[in-house]
Tab-separated table of C-alpha atoms in Angstrom:
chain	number	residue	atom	x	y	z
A	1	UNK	CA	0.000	0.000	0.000
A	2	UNK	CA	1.527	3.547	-1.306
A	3	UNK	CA	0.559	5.913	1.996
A	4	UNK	CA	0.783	9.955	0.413
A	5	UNK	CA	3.705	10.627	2.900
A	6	UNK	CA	5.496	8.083	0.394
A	7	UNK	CA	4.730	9.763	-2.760
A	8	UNK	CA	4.628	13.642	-2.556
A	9	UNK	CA	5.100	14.493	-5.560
A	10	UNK	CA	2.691	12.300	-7.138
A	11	UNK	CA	0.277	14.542	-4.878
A	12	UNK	CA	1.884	17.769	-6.102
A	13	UNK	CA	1.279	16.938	-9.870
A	14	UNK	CA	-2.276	15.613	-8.943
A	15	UNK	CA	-3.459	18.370	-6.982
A	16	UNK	CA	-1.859	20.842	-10.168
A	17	UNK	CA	-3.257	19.104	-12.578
A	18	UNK	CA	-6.617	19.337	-10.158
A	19	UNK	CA	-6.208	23.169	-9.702
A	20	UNK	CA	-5.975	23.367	-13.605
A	21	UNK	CA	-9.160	21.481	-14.701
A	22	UNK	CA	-10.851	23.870	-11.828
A	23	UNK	CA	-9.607	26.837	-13.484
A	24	UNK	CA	-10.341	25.630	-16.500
A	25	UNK	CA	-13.641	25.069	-15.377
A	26	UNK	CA	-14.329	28.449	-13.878
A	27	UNK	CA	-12.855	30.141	-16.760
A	28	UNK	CA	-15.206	28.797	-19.208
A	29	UNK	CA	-18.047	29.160	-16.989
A	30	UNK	CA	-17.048	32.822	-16.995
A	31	UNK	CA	-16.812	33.484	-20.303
A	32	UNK	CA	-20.427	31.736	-20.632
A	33	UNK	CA	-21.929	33.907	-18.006
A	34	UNK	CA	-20.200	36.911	-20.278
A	35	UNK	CA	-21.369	35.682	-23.567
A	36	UNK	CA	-24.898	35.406	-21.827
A	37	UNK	CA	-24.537	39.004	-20.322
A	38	UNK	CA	-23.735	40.840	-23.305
A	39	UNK	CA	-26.353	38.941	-24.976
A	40	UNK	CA	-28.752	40.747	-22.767
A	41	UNK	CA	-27.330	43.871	-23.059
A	42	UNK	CA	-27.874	43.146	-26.627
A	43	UNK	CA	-31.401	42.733	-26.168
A	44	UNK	CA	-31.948	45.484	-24.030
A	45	UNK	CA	-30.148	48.515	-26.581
A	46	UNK	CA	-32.524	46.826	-29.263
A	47	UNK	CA	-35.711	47.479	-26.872
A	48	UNK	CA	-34.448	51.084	-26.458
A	49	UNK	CA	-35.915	53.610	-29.087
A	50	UNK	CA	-33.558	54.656	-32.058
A	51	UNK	CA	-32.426	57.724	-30.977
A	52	UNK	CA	-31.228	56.153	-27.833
A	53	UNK	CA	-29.318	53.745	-29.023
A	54	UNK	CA	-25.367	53.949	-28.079
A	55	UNK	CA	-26.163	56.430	-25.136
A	56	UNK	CA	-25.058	55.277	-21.437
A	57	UNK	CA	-29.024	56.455	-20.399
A	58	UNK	CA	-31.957	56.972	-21.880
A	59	UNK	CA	-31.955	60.586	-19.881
A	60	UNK	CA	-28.228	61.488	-21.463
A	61	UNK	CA	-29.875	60.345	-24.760
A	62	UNK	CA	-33.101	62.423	-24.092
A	63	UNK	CA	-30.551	65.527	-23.467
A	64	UNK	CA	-28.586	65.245	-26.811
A	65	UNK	CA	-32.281	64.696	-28.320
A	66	UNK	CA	-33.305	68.221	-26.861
A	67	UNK	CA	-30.806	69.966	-27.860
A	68	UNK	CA	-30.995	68.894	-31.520
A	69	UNK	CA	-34.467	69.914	-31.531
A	70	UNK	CA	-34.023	72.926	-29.732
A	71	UNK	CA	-31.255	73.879	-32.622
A	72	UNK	CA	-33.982	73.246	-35.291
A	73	UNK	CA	-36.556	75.362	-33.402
A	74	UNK	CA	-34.184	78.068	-33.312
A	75	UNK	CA	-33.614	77.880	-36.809
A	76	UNK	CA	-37.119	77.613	-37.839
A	77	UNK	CA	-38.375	80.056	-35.667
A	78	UNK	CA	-40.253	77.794	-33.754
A	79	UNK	CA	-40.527	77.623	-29.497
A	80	UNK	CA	-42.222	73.870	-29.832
A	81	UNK	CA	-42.789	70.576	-31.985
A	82	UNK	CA	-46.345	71.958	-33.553
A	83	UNK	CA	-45.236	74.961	-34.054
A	84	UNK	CA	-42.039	73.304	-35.941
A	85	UNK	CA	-44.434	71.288	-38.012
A	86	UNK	CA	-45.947	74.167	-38.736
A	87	UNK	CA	-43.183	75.874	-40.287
A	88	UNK	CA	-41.760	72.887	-41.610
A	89	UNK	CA	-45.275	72.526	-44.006
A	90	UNK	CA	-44.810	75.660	-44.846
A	91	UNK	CA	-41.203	75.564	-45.974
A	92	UNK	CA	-41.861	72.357	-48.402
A	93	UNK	CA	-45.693	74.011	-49.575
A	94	UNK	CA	-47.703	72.174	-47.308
A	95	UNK	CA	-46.550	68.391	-48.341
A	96	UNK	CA	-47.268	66.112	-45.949
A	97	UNK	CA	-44.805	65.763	-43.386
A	98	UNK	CA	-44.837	62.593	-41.090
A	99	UNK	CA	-44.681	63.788	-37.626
C-alpha cells in the first residue's frame, strides 16, 4: 500500500493538474456567463428607441435629443414641436410631413 507521505510528488502533480481542470472550469463558466450578459445587453439597446441607441441612459440620450431639436426650433423660428411642423409645411408648400 503507497501511503501519500510516500509519494509527494505524485500529490503535487495531482493536486496541479486538479487546480488546472478547476480553473479551466471556472474560466469557461465565466466566459459563458459573459457571452450570456452581453447577450442581454444586446437585447436590451434593441428594446431602447432609435435615438437612444449607443447612449449610457436613456436621460443622457433624451438631453442630446433636446438639444438637436431645440437647434432646429431656433432655426425655424419655432418655441415647440407643432409649431415646428408648422413651419416645416410651410417651408416644403404644405406636403405632408410625417410627424
Amino acid at each position: 500500500m503507497v501511503r501519500l507521505e510516500d509519494a509527494p510528488e505524485f500529490t503535487d502533480a495531482c493536486f496541479d493538474d486538479l487546480a488546472r481542470k478547476h480553473l479551466r472550469d471556472i474560466i469557461a463558466e465565466l466566459e459563458e456567463r459573459v457571452s450570456s450578459l452581453q447577450s442581454t445587453i444586446d437585447s436590451l439597446e434593441k428594446d431602447r428607441p432609435h435615438w437612444a441607441r449607443g447612449y449610457t441612459s436613456d436621460g443622457v440620450a433624451a438631453q442630446v435629443m433636446m438639444v438637436a431639436l431645440n437647434g432646429l426650433w431656433d432655426l425655424l423660428g419655432a418655441s415647440n414641436q407643432t409649431e415646428a411642423m408648422g413651419k416645416l409645411r410651410e417651408l416644403v408648400g404644405g406636403e405632408r410631413i410625417a410627424a
